[in-house]
Amino acid sequence: MFMLSALPFGAFATDRAETSAGVAEILPLGPLETDALWIADEPVALPLVVDHLDIAAQDGNLLLILLASGGTACPKMWAYVDAGADPIWVSEPFGRCHDDAQALRTERGIEVISPAIAPGQSGHLLYWLEGRDIHEAQASSMSLGLPQVAQWEGMSPKLLVNDPAWEAWFLKRVGPVGLLALRDVFEQASLLSWEGDWLVAEGCKAGECSARLGVLMLHKEGDRLAAAVQRRDGAEMQPVLLIGRENADVLQAFIRWWDAQTD
């Protein structure tokens, strides 16, 4: 089994990077004022025209470019750019359009991890570059190596609830049924962000966002959580199932969050 050896590039995304060919920059100079990639003051032809670009990761002259559409049909695709090649080499676009896909660094170099979305498929897919070939492989059982709650800021809750290193922690607090429910409703989700002392994310099941919804809240100390799952049964929405209520302050924190969303 291939295991990750380093952290995600959660805070790396930038619009400027130094390469041996010159400065790589993201500038709003493309068609219809969309973003464009320039290296040493020359435009680079990317495989897709999108609204927004980021330099998501860099390994020497190799850049990983995020191709963001700004819409919901295909919010994220990716491309590699080798600024050290002559001429500059650009890969074909790759990815599965998932909003929660993220850049990683492993012993293989810069990779992308994306939730699997094909019918009957679970876990995640990994993409990496060997030579000029982009490889894709299933990565259904892996740990990102993030043992502290605070390290998950800016990450997808799907990665967290599926992380093997956190499985025992979740099972102790929500049991197997609760953990399966959380894995089910975070196929599409907001990134984990702070609301007071709680790291919070909302999510839903891909393709069923009006019928299967959830929220996850983890306390900064890593000792408690609150989570809620709501399902639609026909025309009726079932009541919220609240799980992981170790003590009153967890419930009160959830109620405050819930009230803030529904005001």
Short mmCIF file of C-alpha atoms in Angstrom, two decimals:
data_model
loop_
_atom_site.label_atom_id
_atom_site.label_comp_id
_atom_site.label_asym_id
_atom_site.label_seq_id
_atom_site.Cartn_x
_atom_site.Cartn_y
_atom_site.Cartn_z
CA MET A 1 0.00 0.00 0.00
CA PHE A 2 1.38 3.42 -0.89
CA MET A 3 1.42 5.82 2.05
CA LEU A 4 1.83 9.59 1.93
CA SER A 5 5.07 10.89 3.35
CA ALA A 6 4.36 14.58 3.74
CA LEU A 7 1.68 17.20 4.19
CA PRO A 8 -0.84 18.74 1.80
CA PHE A 9 -0.03 22.08 0.18
CA GLY A 10 -2.94 23.62 2.09
CA ALA A 11 -1.49 27.14 2.19
CA PHE A 12 0.84 27.04 -0.86
CA ALA A 13 -1.46 28.24 -3.64
CA THR A 14 0.06 31.37 -5.15
CA ASP A 15 0.06 33.46 -8.30
CA ARG A 16 3.88 33.80 -8.62
CA ALA A 17 6.83 31.40 -8.56
CA GLU A 18 10.53 31.55 -9.50
CA THR A 19 11.79 29.07 -12.12
CA SER A 20 15.04 28.69 -14.08
CA ALA A 21 13.19 30.03 -17.12
CA GLY A 22 12.07 33.15 -15.27
CA VAL A 23 9.16 34.23 -13.11
CA ALA A 24 5.92 32.30 -13.52
CA GLU A 25 2.90 34.52 -12.90
CA ILE A 26 -0.87 34.23 -12.99
CA LEU A 27 -2.29 37.37 -14.59
CA PRO A 28 -5.84 38.39 -15.60
CA LEU A 29 -4.85 38.76 -19.26
CA GLY A 30 -6.51 35.76 -20.86
CA PRO A 31 -9.59 35.60 -23.13
CA LEU A 32 -12.55 37.49 -21.65
CA GLU A 33 -10.29 38.66 -18.81
CA THR A 34 -9.82 35.11 -17.53
CA ASP A 35 -6.58 34.20 -15.77
CA ALA A 36 -3.53 33.34 -17.87
CA LEU A 37 -0.13 31.81 -17.04
CA TRP A 38 2.95 33.76 -18.08
CA ILE A 39 6.55 32.61 -17.72
CA ALA A 40 9.38 35.10 -18.36
CA ASP A 41 6.85 37.56 -19.79
CA GLU A 42 5.57 35.05 -22.36
CA PRO A 43 2.07 33.48 -22.26
CA VAL A 44 1.83 29.72 -21.77
CA ALA A 45 -0.93 27.90 -23.62
CA LEU A 46 -2.82 25.81 -21.07
CA PRO A 47 -5.13 22.94 -22.05
CA LEU A 48 -8.28 24.62 -20.76
CA VAL A 49 -9.54 28.21 -20.66
CA VAL A 50 -10.93 28.76 -17.16
CA ASP A 51 -11.88 31.69 -14.95
CA HIS A 52 -9.21 31.19 -12.30
CA LEU A 53 -5.70 29.73 -12.11
CA ASP A 54 -3.41 29.03 -9.17
CA ILE A 55 0.12 27.70 -8.92
CA ALA A 56 -0.96 24.96 -6.52
CA ALA A 57 2.50 23.44 -5.96
CA GLN A 58 6.08 23.69 -7.18
CA ASP A 59 8.98 21.23 -7.34
CA GLY A 60 11.90 23.05 -8.92
CA ASN A 61 10.80 23.87 -12.46
CA LEU A 62 7.73 21.64 -12.28
CA LEU A 63 4.53 23.54 -11.51
CA LEU A 64 1.13 22.11 -10.71
CA ILE A 65 -1.54 24.46 -12.03
CA LEU A 66 -5.08 24.50 -10.65
CA LEU A 67 -7.63 25.09 -13.40
CA ALA A 68 -10.74 26.43 -11.65
CA SER A 69 -13.90 27.03 -13.62
CA GLY A 70 -15.66 29.10 -10.97
CA GLY A 71 -18.84 27.08 -11.55
CA THR A 72 -20.38 23.87 -10.28
CA ALA A 73 -20.19 21.68 -13.40
CA CYS A 74 -16.43 21.08 -13.15
CA PRO A 75 -14.92 23.34 -10.48
CA LYS A 76 -11.39 21.86 -10.44
CA MET A 77 -9.05 20.34 -13.00
CA TRP A 78 -5.25 20.28 -13.02
CA ALA A 79 -2.25 20.46 -15.33
CA TYR A 80 1.51 20.08 -14.92
CA VAL A 81 3.85 22.64 -16.45
CA ASP A 82 7.60 22.02 -16.82
CA ALA A 83 9.13 25.48 -17.03
CA GLY A 84 12.64 23.99 -17.47
CA ALA A 85 11.81 22.27 -20.77
CA ASP A 86 12.56 23.89 -24.12
CA PRO A 87 9.93 24.54 -25.26
CA ILE A 88 7.95 24.72 -22.01
CA TRP A 89 5.98 21.49 -21.61
CA VAL A 90 2.30 21.47 -20.57
CA SER A 91 0.38 18.29 -19.73
CA GLU A 92 -3.15 17.40 -20.69
CA PRO A 93 -5.75 18.37 -18.05
CA PHE A 94 -6.48 15.72 -15.45
CA GLY A 95 -8.70 15.14 -12.43
CA ARG A 96 -12.33 14.31 -11.76
CA CYS A 97 -13.74 17.85 -11.41
CA HIS A 98 -14.15 17.39 -7.65
CA ASP A 99 -14.21 20.55 -5.54
CA ASP A 100 -12.33 18.85 -2.67
CA ALA A 101 -9.30 17.75 -4.73
CA GLN A 102 -6.03 18.94 -3.20
CA ALA A 103 -2.30 19.04 -3.97
CA LEU A 104 0.12 16.87 -2.00
CA ARG A 105 3.85 16.22 -1.85
CA THR A 106 4.93 12.59 -1.53
CA GLU A 107 8.10 10.65 -2.32
CA ARG A 108 6.86 10.55 -5.91
CA GLY A 109 6.78 14.35 -6.05
CA ILE A 110 3.76 16.61 -6.53
CA GLU A 111 0.48 14.72 -6.55
CA VAL A 112 -3.24 15.44 -6.50
CA ILE A 113 -5.70 13.58 -4.29
CA SER A 114 -9.36 13.67 -5.25
CA PRO A 115 -12.44 11.95 -3.83
CA ALA A 116 -13.62 9.14 -6.08
CA ILE A 117 -16.99 9.93 -7.65
CA ALA A 118 -17.73 7.05 -10.02
CA PRO A 119 -20.84 4.98 -9.11
CA GLY A 120 -19.92 2.32 -6.57
CA GLN A 121 -16.46 3.83 -6.03
CA SER A 122 -15.28 4.93 -2.58
CA GLY A 123 -12.13 6.44 -1.12
CA HIS A 124 -9.83 8.66 -3.15
CA LEU A 125 -7.84 8.78 -6.35
CA LEU A 126 -4.20 9.81 -6.63
CA TYR A 127 -2.62 11.44 -9.68
CA TRP A 128 1.11 11.84 -10.22
CA LEU A 129 3.61 12.49 -13.00
CA GLU A 130 6.27 10.05 -14.24
CA GLY A 131 8.26 11.42 -17.14
CA ARG A 132 5.52 12.88 -19.31
CA ASP A 133 2.83 10.40 -18.25
CA ILE A 134 0.11 11.15 -15.71
CA HIS A 135 -0.83 8.15 -13.59
CA GLU A 136 -4.08 7.54 -11.71
CA ALA A 137 -4.51 5.01 -8.89
CA GLN A 138 -7.05 4.20 -6.23
CA ALA A 139 -5.99 5.26 -2.73
CA SER A 140 -8.86 4.05 -0.59
CA SER A 141 -6.90 3.40 2.60
CA MET A 142 -4.34 6.02 3.49
CA SER A 143 -3.42 8.48 6.20
CA LEU A 144 -2.39 12.07 5.64
CA GLY A 145 -0.39 11.97 8.88
CA LEU A 146 -2.20 14.86 10.58
CA PRO A 147 -2.64 13.88 14.25
CA GLN A 148 -3.81 17.27 15.59
CA VAL A 149 -7.24 18.81 15.00
CA ALA A 150 -5.72 22.20 14.10
CA GLN A 151 -3.74 20.62 11.25
CA TRP A 152 -6.99 19.87 9.43
CA GLU A 153 -7.88 23.53 8.93
CA GLY A 154 -8.52 24.12 5.23
CA MET A 155 -8.88 20.40 4.50
CA SER A 156 -11.86 18.39 3.31
CA PRO A 157 -13.84 16.59 6.03
CA LYS A 158 -14.09 13.61 3.66
CA LEU A 159 -10.35 13.10 4.02
CA LEU A 160 -10.65 13.29 7.80
CA VAL A 161 -13.53 10.84 8.31
CA ASN A 162 -11.84 8.38 5.94
CA ASP A 163 -8.35 8.71 7.44
CA PRO A 164 -7.32 5.33 8.96
CA ALA A 165 -5.32 7.04 11.71
CA TRP A 166 -8.50 8.77 12.92
CA GLU A 167 -10.84 5.80 12.59
CA ALA A 168 -10.49 4.62 16.22
CA TRP A 169 -11.01 8.20 17.46
CA PHE A 170 -14.28 8.51 15.54
CA LEU A 171 -15.48 5.01 16.45
CA LYS A 172 -15.02 5.78 20.14
CA ARG A 173 -17.20 8.87 19.86
CA VAL A 174 -19.83 8.10 17.23
CA GLY A 175 -19.70 4.31 16.79
CA PRO A 176 -19.63 2.44 13.46
CA VAL A 177 -23.10 3.58 12.37
CA GLY A 178 -22.26 7.21 13.05
CA LEU A 179 -18.94 6.98 11.20
CA LEU A 180 -20.59 5.41 8.16
CA ALA A 181 -23.19 8.20 8.22
CA LEU A 182 -20.44 10.85 8.25
CA ARG A 183 -18.56 9.19 5.41
CA ASP A 184 -21.79 9.14 3.44
CA VAL A 185 -22.55 12.87 3.73
CA PHE A 186 -19.12 14.42 3.10
CA GLU A 187 -18.61 13.40 -0.51
CA GLN A 188 -19.05 17.10 -1.33
CA ALA A 189 -18.23 19.53 1.45
CA SER A 190 -16.95 22.87 2.57
CA LEU A 191 -13.40 22.90 3.88
CA LEU A 192 -12.87 22.68 7.63
CA SER A 193 -12.67 26.17 9.13
CA TRP A 194 -12.71 27.70 12.59
CA GLU A 195 -15.80 28.99 14.32
CA GLY A 196 -14.62 29.91 17.78
CA ASP A 197 -12.99 26.86 19.37
CA TRP A 198 -14.55 24.48 16.85
CA LEU A 199 -13.35 23.31 13.46
CA VAL A 200 -16.50 23.03 11.33
CA ALA A 201 -17.50 21.75 7.90
CA GLU A 202 -20.79 21.08 6.14
CA GLY A 203 -21.34 18.51 3.43
CA CYS A 204 -23.69 16.33 1.45
CA LYS A 205 -23.75 13.14 -0.59
CA ALA A 206 -22.68 13.68 -4.19
CA GLY A 207 -25.72 13.88 -6.44
CA GLU A 208 -28.10 13.93 -3.45
CA CYS A 209 -27.31 17.24 -1.77
CA SER A 210 -30.98 18.03 -1.22
CA ALA A 211 -31.57 14.68 0.49
CA ARG A 212 -28.46 13.81 2.54
CA LEU A 213 -26.83 16.59 4.54
CA GLY A 214 -24.38 16.73 7.40
CA VAL A 215 -22.22 18.91 9.63
CA LEU A 216 -19.09 18.01 11.61
CA MET A 217 -17.63 20.00 14.52
CA LEU A 218 -14.34 19.13 16.26
CA HIS A 219 -13.10 20.94 19.36
CA LYS A 220 -9.60 22.39 19.12
CA GLU A 221 -8.39 20.19 22.02
CA GLY A 222 -9.27 17.04 20.05
CA ASP A 223 -11.28 15.54 22.89
CA ARG A 224 -14.86 15.95 21.64
CA LEU A 225 -17.02 16.46 18.62
CA ALA A 226 -20.56 17.15 17.53
CA ALA A 227 -22.04 15.98 14.26
CA ALA A 228 -25.45 16.00 12.64
CA VAL A 229 -26.89 14.04 9.73
CA GLN A 230 -30.21 14.75 8.03
CA ARG A 231 -31.89 12.63 5.33
CA ARG A 232 -34.89 13.13 3.12
CA ASP A 233 -37.39 10.27 3.04
CA GLY A 234 -39.61 10.91 0.04
CA ALA A 235 -41.00 14.43 0.41
CA GLU A 236 -40.26 14.60 4.15
CA MET A 237 -36.92 15.59 5.67
CA GLN A 238 -36.10 13.40 8.66
CA PRO A 239 -35.14 15.07 11.94
CA VAL A 240 -31.47 15.81 12.57
CA LEU A 241 -29.57 12.92 14.14
CA LEU A 242 -27.00 14.43 16.49
CA ILE A 243 -24.07 12.18 17.35
CA GLY A 244 -20.97 12.49 19.50
CA ARG A 245 -22.56 14.37 22.41
CA GLU A 246 -20.07 13.69 25.23
CA ASN A 247 -21.15 16.65 27.36
CA ALA A 248 -23.40 19.70 27.48
CA ASP A 249 -20.91 22.18 26.01
CA VAL A 250 -20.75 20.12 22.81
CA LEU A 251 -24.51 20.31 22.42
CA GLN A 252 -24.55 24.02 23.21
CA ALA A 253 -21.82 24.72 20.65
CA PHE A 254 -23.80 22.85 18.03
CA ILE A 255 -27.00 24.74 18.90
CA ARG A 256 -25.16 28.08 18.57
CA TRP A 257 -23.79 27.03 15.19
CA TRP A 258 -27.20 25.77 14.02
CA ASP A 259 -28.94 28.98 15.10
CA ALA A 260 -26.33 31.06 13.24
CA GLN A 261 -26.99 29.13 10.01
CA THR A 262 -30.76 29.41 10.22
CA ASP A 263 -31.04 33.06 11.24
#
